[in-house]
Short mmCIF file of C-alpha atoms in Angstrom, two decimals:
data_model
loop_
_atom_site.label_atom_id
_atom_site.label_comp_id
_atom_site.label_asym_id
_atom_site.label_seq_id
_atom_site.Cartn_x
_atom_site.Cartn_y
_atom_site.Cartn_z
CA UNK A 1 29.24 -71.69 23.79
CA UNK A 2 30.83 -69.53 21.13
CA UNK A 3 28.55 -67.02 19.43
CA UNK A 4 30.48 -67.02 16.14
CA UNK A 5 32.53 -69.83 14.63
CA UNK A 6 34.85 -67.42 12.81
CA UNK A 7 35.79 -63.79 13.34
CA UNK A 8 37.45 -61.75 10.60
CA UNK A 9 39.28 -58.62 11.75
CA UNK A 10 40.34 -56.43 8.82
CA UNK A 11 42.59 -53.41 9.48
CA UNK A 12 42.39 -50.59 6.94
CA UNK A 13 45.87 -49.39 7.83
CA UNK A 14 45.83 -45.68 8.84
CA UNK A 15 42.17 -44.83 8.08
CA UNK A 16 41.60 -42.66 11.15
CA UNK A 17 38.36 -40.75 11.79
CA UNK A 18 39.45 -37.63 13.63
CA UNK A 19 42.01 -36.27 16.08
CA UNK A 20 42.28 -37.78 19.55
CA UNK A 21 41.84 -35.37 22.50
CA UNK A 22 45.63 -35.40 23.03
CA UNK A 23 46.49 -35.08 19.31
CA UNK A 24 48.04 -31.62 19.74
CA UNK A 25 50.83 -33.16 21.86
CA UNK A 26 51.77 -35.23 18.81
CA UNK A 27 51.52 -32.27 16.43
CA UNK A 28 48.27 -33.63 15.01
CA UNK A 29 45.53 -31.21 16.07
CA UNK A 30 42.49 -31.12 13.75
CA UNK A 31 43.54 -34.16 11.71
CA UNK A 32 40.87 -36.41 10.18
CA UNK A 33 42.09 -38.93 7.63
CA UNK A 34 38.71 -40.13 6.36
CA UNK A 35 36.96 -36.78 6.58
CA UNK A 36 39.70 -34.84 4.81
CA UNK A 37 39.96 -37.45 2.04
CA UNK A 38 36.27 -36.97 1.30
CA UNK A 39 36.72 -33.18 1.45
CA UNK A 40 39.55 -33.32 -1.11
CA UNK A 41 38.15 -36.03 -3.38
CA UNK A 42 34.43 -35.40 -3.30
CA UNK A 43 31.77 -38.10 -3.13
CA UNK A 44 33.24 -41.54 -2.53
CA UNK A 45 31.68 -44.53 -4.26
CA UNK A 46 31.54 -46.77 -1.17
CA UNK A 47 28.03 -48.28 -1.03
CA UNK A 48 29.05 -51.15 1.24
CA UNK A 49 30.83 -49.08 3.88
CA UNK A 50 27.92 -46.64 3.71
CA UNK A 51 25.25 -49.28 4.31
CA UNK A 52 27.24 -50.70 7.22
CA UNK A 53 27.11 -47.25 8.82
CA UNK A 54 30.37 -45.44 8.08
CA UNK A 55 28.68 -42.07 7.63
CA UNK A 56 26.36 -42.71 10.59
CA UNK A 57 29.49 -43.00 12.72
CA UNK A 58 31.47 -40.25 11.02
CA UNK A 59 29.33 -37.78 9.03
CA UNK A 60 31.23 -35.69 6.50
CA UNK A 61 30.27 -32.73 4.34
CA UNK A 62 27.85 -33.82 1.64
CA UNK A 63 27.23 -37.25 3.18
CA UNK A 64 24.85 -38.42 5.88
CA UNK A 65 24.17 -41.78 7.43
CA UNK A 66 21.66 -44.29 6.12
CA UNK A 67 18.31 -44.71 7.86
CA UNK A 68 18.81 -48.36 8.79
CA UNK A 69 22.51 -49.21 8.90
CA UNK A 70 23.39 -52.89 8.80
CA UNK A 71 26.48 -52.69 11.01
CA UNK A 72 27.11 -52.14 14.69
CA UNK A 73 29.76 -49.52 15.14
CA UNK A 74 31.52 -47.11 17.46
CA UNK A 75 34.53 -44.84 17.75
CA UNK A 76 37.62 -46.22 19.51
CA UNK A 77 40.34 -44.13 21.13
CA UNK A 78 43.87 -45.38 21.72
CA UNK A 79 45.02 -45.90 25.29
CA UNK A 80 48.67 -46.48 24.41
CA UNK A 81 51.22 -43.71 24.03
CA UNK A 82 51.92 -43.69 20.30
CA UNK A 83 50.55 -43.62 16.78
CA UNK A 84 52.40 -46.34 14.93
CA UNK A 85 51.51 -49.69 13.41
CA UNK A 86 52.83 -51.88 16.20
CA UNK A 87 51.33 -49.79 18.98
CA UNK A 88 47.90 -49.91 17.34
CA UNK A 89 47.90 -53.62 16.52
CA UNK A 90 49.41 -54.69 19.83
CA UNK A 91 46.77 -52.69 21.68
CA UNK A 92 43.99 -54.35 19.64
CA UNK A 93 45.20 -57.65 21.07
CA UNK A 94 45.55 -56.40 24.64
CA UNK A 95 48.97 -54.76 25.12
CA UNK A 96 49.33 -51.18 26.32
CA UNK A 97 52.49 -49.38 25.20
CA UNK A 98 53.61 -46.74 27.70
CA UNK A 99 56.97 -45.76 26.19
CA UNK A 100 56.95 -44.84 22.49
CA UNK A 101 59.52 -46.52 20.27
CA UNK A 102 62.66 -44.52 19.34
CA UNK A 103 62.61 -42.30 16.26
CA UNK A 104 65.56 -40.78 14.42
CA UNK A 105 63.68 -38.51 12.05
CA UNK A 106 65.66 -35.32 12.62
CA UNK A 107 69.17 -36.66 13.13
CA UNK A 108 69.52 -39.97 11.33
CA UNK A 109 71.00 -42.93 13.20
CA UNK A 110 73.93 -42.44 15.61
CA UNK A 111 77.45 -42.91 14.22
CA UNK A 112 78.09 -45.78 16.64
CA UNK A 113 75.12 -47.72 15.24
CA UNK A 114 76.07 -47.05 11.61
CA UNK A 115 79.72 -48.00 12.23
CA UNK A 116 78.71 -51.32 13.75
CA UNK A 117 76.20 -51.99 10.98
CA UNK A 118 78.84 -51.38 8.30
CA UNK A 119 81.33 -53.62 10.08
CA UNK A 120 78.89 -56.50 10.55
CA UNK A 121 77.30 -56.28 7.09
CA UNK A 122 80.50 -55.59 5.15
CA UNK A 123 78.90 -52.71 3.29
CA UNK A 124 79.29 -48.94 3.39
CA UNK A 125 76.11 -47.13 4.46
CA UNK A 126 74.75 -44.26 2.39
CA UNK A 127 71.68 -42.16 3.13
CA UNK A 128 71.15 -42.30 6.90
CA UNK A 129 68.40 -39.74 6.97
CA UNK A 130 64.63 -39.48 7.04
CA UNK A 131 63.25 -39.82 3.53
CA UNK A 132 60.48 -41.11 1.33
CA UNK A 133 61.29 -44.62 0.12
CA UNK A 134 60.71 -43.74 -3.52
CA UNK A 135 62.65 -40.47 -3.35
CA UNK A 136 65.72 -42.00 -1.72
CA UNK A 137 65.86 -44.63 -4.46
CA UNK A 138 65.88 -41.90 -7.09
CA UNK A 139 68.63 -40.09 -5.19
CA UNK A 140 70.90 -42.99 -4.22
CA UNK A 141 69.81 -46.12 -6.12
CA UNK A 142 72.42 -45.76 -8.87
CA UNK A 143 75.19 -45.14 -6.31
CA UNK A 144 74.19 -48.26 -4.39
CA UNK A 145 74.23 -50.40 -7.54
CA UNK A 146 77.52 -48.97 -8.83
CA UNK A 147 79.48 -49.00 -5.54
CA UNK A 148 78.02 -51.92 -3.59
CA UNK A 149 76.97 -49.62 -0.74
CA UNK A 150 73.63 -50.00 1.03
CA UNK A 151 70.94 -47.38 1.54
CA UNK A 152 69.85 -47.01 5.15
CA UNK A 153 67.10 -44.54 5.98
CA UNK A 154 64.29 -43.84 8.42
CA UNK A 155 61.01 -41.91 8.42
CA UNK A 156 58.75 -40.21 10.90
CA UNK A 157 58.03 -43.72 12.20
CA UNK A 158 60.17 -45.78 14.53
CA UNK A 159 61.89 -47.71 11.72
CA UNK A 160 65.29 -48.53 10.27
CA UNK A 161 64.92 -49.36 6.58
CA UNK A 162 67.49 -50.90 4.25
CA UNK A 163 67.08 -50.80 0.47
CA UNK A 164 68.57 -53.49 -1.71
CA UNK A 165 68.49 -54.01 -5.44
CA UNK A 166 67.33 -57.58 -5.99
CA UNK A 167 69.82 -58.15 -8.83
CA UNK A 168 72.96 -56.59 -7.35
CA UNK A 169 72.43 -56.81 -3.57
CA UNK A 170 70.78 -60.26 -3.50
CA UNK A 171 67.57 -60.67 -1.54
CA UNK A 172 68.97 -63.12 1.01
CA UNK A 173 71.91 -60.83 1.73
CA UNK A 174 69.50 -57.93 2.23
CA UNK A 175 67.54 -60.01 4.73
CA UNK A 176 70.80 -60.96 6.48
CA UNK A 177 71.76 -57.30 6.87
CA UNK A 178 68.30 -56.50 8.23
CA UNK A 179 68.62 -59.29 10.79
CA UNK A 180 71.92 -57.75 11.93
CA UNK A 181 70.24 -54.33 12.14
CA UNK A 182 67.43 -55.83 14.19
CA UNK A 183 69.92 -57.33 16.64
CA UNK A 184 71.79 -54.02 16.98
CA UNK A 185 68.63 -52.00 17.52
CA UNK A 186 67.57 -54.06 20.51
CA UNK A 187 69.65 -51.66 22.65
CA UNK A 188 67.33 -49.28 24.53
CA UNK A 189 68.89 -46.13 23.08
CA UNK A 190 68.58 -47.48 19.51
CA UNK A 191 65.36 -49.47 19.92
CA UNK A 192 63.14 -49.00 16.88
CA UNK A 193 59.81 -50.70 16.43
CA UNK A 194 60.71 -52.26 13.10
CA UNK A 195 63.61 -52.93 10.78
CA UNK A 196 62.31 -53.18 7.22
CA UNK A 197 63.91 -54.76 4.17
CA UNK A 198 62.96 -52.67 1.12
CA UNK A 199 64.00 -54.59 -2.02
CA UNK A 200 63.66 -52.94 -5.41
CA UNK A 201 64.34 -53.54 -9.08
CA UNK A 202 65.57 -51.32 -11.92
CA UNK A 203 68.96 -50.22 -13.18
CA UNK A 204 68.78 -46.43 -13.31
CA UNK A 205 66.96 -43.37 -12.07
CA UNK A 206 63.36 -43.27 -13.25
CA UNK A 207 63.15 -47.06 -13.49
CA UNK A 208 63.42 -48.04 -9.82
CA UNK A 209 60.43 -49.86 -8.38
CA UNK A 210 60.00 -51.45 -4.97
CA UNK A 211 58.92 -55.08 -4.99
CA UNK A 212 56.52 -57.11 -2.86
CA UNK A 213 59.46 -58.91 -1.17
CA UNK A 214 59.48 -56.39 1.68
CA UNK A 215 60.03 -58.01 5.05
CA UNK A 216 59.44 -56.46 8.48
CA UNK A 217 61.56 -57.40 11.50
CA UNK A 218 59.44 -56.19 14.37
CA UNK A 219 60.04 -56.36 18.08
CA UNK A 220 58.50 -59.41 19.68
CA UNK A 221 55.43 -58.47 21.77
CA UNK A 222 56.50 -57.93 25.38
CA UNK A 223 53.65 -60.05 26.73
CA UNK A 224 51.05 -62.62 25.79
CA UNK A 225 48.15 -61.37 23.67
CA UNK A 226 44.70 -62.51 22.59
CA UNK A 227 46.42 -64.34 19.71
CA UNK A 228 48.45 -66.51 22.12
CA UNK A 229 45.31 -67.45 24.05
CA UNK A 230 43.49 -68.52 20.89
CA UNK A 231 46.39 -70.56 19.55
CA UNK A 232 47.16 -72.19 22.90
CA UNK A 233 43.56 -73.35 23.14
CA UNK A 234 43.52 -74.98 19.72
CA UNK A 235 41.82 -72.28 17.66
CA UNK A 236 43.02 -71.16 14.24
CA UNK A 237 44.77 -67.77 14.05
CA UNK A 238 45.28 -66.93 10.39
CA UNK A 239 47.26 -63.82 9.47
CA UNK A 240 47.02 -62.04 6.11
CA UNK A 241 49.36 -59.22 5.11
CA UNK A 242 51.88 -57.89 7.61
CA UNK A 243 50.10 -59.18 10.76
CA UNK A 244 52.61 -62.02 11.08
CA UNK A 245 55.51 -59.53 10.93
CA UNK A 246 53.88 -57.18 13.47
CA UNK A 247 53.52 -60.00 16.02
CA UNK A 248 56.71 -61.81 14.95
CA UNK A 249 54.68 -64.98 14.50
CA UNK A 250 53.50 -64.98 18.14
CA UNK A 251 50.09 -66.65 18.38
CA UNK A 252 49.81 -67.22 14.60
CA UNK A 253 48.93 -70.67 13.24
CA UNK A 254 49.09 -69.84 9.51
CA UNK A 255 50.39 -66.77 7.67
CA UNK A 256 49.82 -65.44 4.15
CA UNK A 257 51.89 -62.68 2.51
CA UNK A 258 49.96 -60.09 0.48
CA UNK A 259 51.19 -58.22 -2.60
CA UNK A 260 48.70 -55.35 -2.19
CA UNK A 261 45.62 -54.34 -0.25
CA UNK A 262 43.35 -55.63 -3.00
CA UNK A 263 45.25 -58.93 -2.91
CA UNK A 264 44.89 -59.01 0.88
CA UNK A 265 41.12 -58.68 0.62
CA UNK A 266 41.04 -61.36 -2.09
CA UNK A 267 42.97 -63.67 0.25
CA UNK A 268 40.51 -62.87 3.05
CA UNK A 269 37.58 -63.67 0.74
CA UNK A 270 39.32 -66.92 -0.19
CA UNK A 271 39.24 -67.92 3.48
CA UNK A 272 35.42 -67.88 3.54
CA UNK A 273 34.96 -71.34 1.93
CA UNK A 274 37.68 -72.80 4.19
CA UNK A 275 36.67 -74.79 7.24
CA UNK A 276 38.36 -73.20 10.25
CA UNK A 277 37.37 -72.09 13.72
CA UNK A 278 38.94 -68.99 15.21
CA UNK A 279 40.32 -65.69 13.93
CA UNK A 280 41.40 -64.41 10.52
CA UNK A 281 43.39 -61.19 11.07
CA UNK A 282 44.14 -59.05 7.99
CA UNK A 283 46.17 -55.87 7.49
CA UNK A 284 45.69 -53.83 4.31
CA UNK A 285 48.82 -51.69 4.16
CA UNK A 286 48.49 -49.75 0.90
CA UNK A 287 46.24 -47.06 2.40
CA UNK A 288 49.16 -46.11 4.64
CA UNK A 289 52.25 -46.95 2.61
CA UNK A 290 51.16 -45.79 -0.85
CA UNK A 291 48.86 -42.88 -0.07
CA UNK A 292 48.96 -41.65 3.53
CA UNK A 293 52.72 -41.21 3.87
CA UNK A 294 52.91 -39.80 0.35
CA UNK A 295 50.19 -37.27 1.19
CA UNK A 296 48.00 -38.29 -1.73
CA UNK A 297 44.31 -37.94 -0.79
CA UNK A 298 43.12 -38.78 -4.30
CA UNK A 299 45.07 -42.05 -4.44
CA UNK A 300 43.87 -42.84 -0.91
CA UNK A 301 40.25 -42.21 -1.93
CA UNK A 302 40.53 -44.53 -4.92
CA UNK A 303 42.06 -47.23 -2.67
CA UNK A 304 39.04 -46.98 -0.35
CA UNK A 305 36.74 -47.39 -3.35
CA UNK A 306 38.67 -50.48 -4.50
CA UNK A 307 38.38 -51.89 -0.98
CA UNK A 308 34.62 -51.30 -0.96
CA UNK A 309 34.15 -53.45 -4.06
CA UNK A 310 35.95 -56.34 -2.34
CA UNK A 311 34.01 -55.68 0.86
CA UNK A 312 30.80 -56.23 -1.11
CA UNK A 313 32.09 -59.60 -2.32
CA UNK A 314 33.03 -60.54 1.24
CA UNK A 315 29.63 -59.60 2.70
CA UNK A 316 27.84 -61.64 0.05
CA UNK A 317 29.88 -64.80 0.74
CA UNK A 318 29.89 -64.67 4.56
CA UNK A 319 28.51 -67.61 6.50
CA UNK A 320 25.71 -67.20 9.00
CA UNK A 321 28.04 -67.75 11.96
CA UNK A 322 30.79 -65.35 10.77
CA UNK A 323 31.51 -61.97 12.34
CA UNK A 324 33.36 -59.21 10.46
CA UNK A 325 35.14 -56.40 12.30
CA UNK A 326 36.64 -53.51 10.30
CA UNK A 327 38.99 -51.05 11.97
CA UNK A 328 42.22 -49.04 11.65
CA UNK A 329 45.42 -48.85 13.70
CA UNK A 330 46.08 -45.07 13.64
CA UNK A 331 45.57 -42.15 11.26
CA UNK A 332 47.67 -40.84 8.36
CA UNK A 333 45.89 -37.71 7.21
CA UNK A 334 47.07 -37.06 3.63
CA UNK A 335 46.24 -33.37 3.99
CA UNK A 336 48.41 -32.90 7.10
CA UNK A 337 51.94 -31.50 7.21
CA UNK A 338 54.94 -33.84 7.12
CA UNK A 339 54.72 -37.53 6.28
CA UNK A 340 54.07 -39.09 9.68
CA UNK A 341 51.11 -41.05 11.03
CA UNK A 342 48.52 -38.94 12.84
CA UNK A 343 47.14 -39.45 16.35
CA UNK A 344 43.49 -40.24 15.63
CA UNK A 345 40.55 -42.22 16.87
CA UNK A 346 39.50 -45.13 14.65
CA UNK A 347 36.28 -46.88 13.73
CA UNK A 348 34.99 -50.21 15.01
CA UNK A 349 32.60 -51.45 12.33
CA UNK A 350 31.06 -54.91 12.71
CA UNK A 351 28.61 -57.02 10.75
CA UNK A 352 27.10 -60.48 10.91
CA UNK A 353 24.16 -62.03 9.15
CA UNK A 354 22.92 -62.85 12.64
CA UNK A 355 22.41 -59.15 13.42
CA UNK A 356 18.78 -58.07 13.79
CA UNK A 357 19.67 -54.52 12.80
CA UNK A 358 22.55 -52.14 13.16
CA UNK A 359 23.22 -49.47 15.77
CA UNK A 360 25.69 -46.97 17.14
CA UNK A 361 27.50 -48.33 20.20
CA UNK A 362 29.14 -46.41 23.02
CA UNK A 363 32.65 -45.16 22.19
CA UNK A 364 35.54 -47.08 23.75
CA UNK A 365 38.71 -45.79 25.43
CA UNK A 366 40.91 -48.52 23.93
CA UNK A 367 41.38 -50.57 20.76
CA UNK A 368 41.70 -53.64 23.01
CA UNK A 369 37.95 -54.28 22.95
CA UNK A 370 38.68 -56.16 19.73
CA UNK A 371 40.96 -58.81 21.22
CA UNK A 372 38.89 -59.07 24.39
CA UNK A 373 35.69 -59.61 22.39
CA UNK A 374 37.31 -62.24 20.16
CA UNK A 375 38.64 -64.17 23.16
CA UNK A 376 35.28 -63.87 24.96
CA UNK A 377 33.54 -65.31 21.90
CA UNK A 378 35.49 -68.54 22.33
CA UNK A 379 34.84 -68.69 26.10
CA UNK A 380 38.42 -67.81 26.97
CA UNK A 381 40.08 -65.20 29.19
CA UNK A 382 42.59 -62.52 28.23
CA UNK A 383 46.14 -63.01 29.58
CA UNK A 384 47.11 -61.42 32.87
CA UNK A 385 48.42 -57.88 32.49
CA UNK A 386 46.48 -57.07 29.32
CA UNK A 387 43.93 -54.31 28.84
CA UNK A 388 40.52 -54.26 27.20
CA UNK A 389 37.01 -55.50 27.82
CA UNK A 390 34.54 -57.45 25.75
CA UNK A 391 31.64 -55.87 23.88
CA UNK A 392 30.54 -59.23 22.48
CA UNK A 393 27.12 -58.91 24.12
CA UNK A 394 26.43 -55.93 21.83
CA UNK A 395 27.38 -57.80 18.65
#
């Protein structure tokens, strides 16, 4: 019989807790997203994370763990070869990625790809370089609006991003061009993890602002995951935020788009009075997109504090047979060089009102304990070829 009726997995996108043993190979030695945020910001006002055991798991200067933490927690290391959103989330649900997705950070996209994209979309490409999304709008937004061109750019991630002004480009046309880009980048030599539509509003430099109508066109998972098993056996799999995009709808029964991380937590709290049996899987992207990539530890710290307020509301409204799991998908140390994600371990932080006390659990060598434990809770088996093992007996 299932131990919990509902499991809520909430991903604090990019909140790593220290460099992995192989971090130097990725250029990420000595990174620590959470620790360095606290170092830069000072004392965080996060009473709920603290009482669950965040500082028991990851002590930082000026902070120590509580005597009787409420949560059960451990450090998780990533088995897959990568440090991006898809790699982290896919591994949580049982898939191990051996070959990292293609990046074009240093060179921009090949001429052959750009030529084909221009031909198919009917628009001239400008940009074609690695850039911050806000900076490239300041640089090229007016040119795009005035000439009808389209801004294509990448980052340190495996992404192809297309900007489009919602008034002059038209949102549906932007999505059409991104679908073409996704088709073209299925070739092995051009294969990026995600194509992202980046719509914005504004008419001139200084006024441009990206909107919440972003849409991710991710690669379809290469195999069945924990989500497929749950859905196929009649359980609810509710996605909040960009989870549906990351898994391209595979194994999802209902999806909700979020406008921000605070909104995503509000949507997750709104699920508590609903009668469902299964998994609610939430991604809170602002930590990563607004603060990590922009190397803003102060903004990141304030986002964590805003999350903690919502976490308190969630904990108060939980049912007796609910289980909450908090985690992250990679690091993005805002004090590190560059703008890329960082190769870090992440936290597994769980809580249920059924717990008879909290404790530190043994560290794991994969994020896939999450999916395996969820599936085990509903008396199911992980698909063949997946990784991970259940730690349900410890929760």
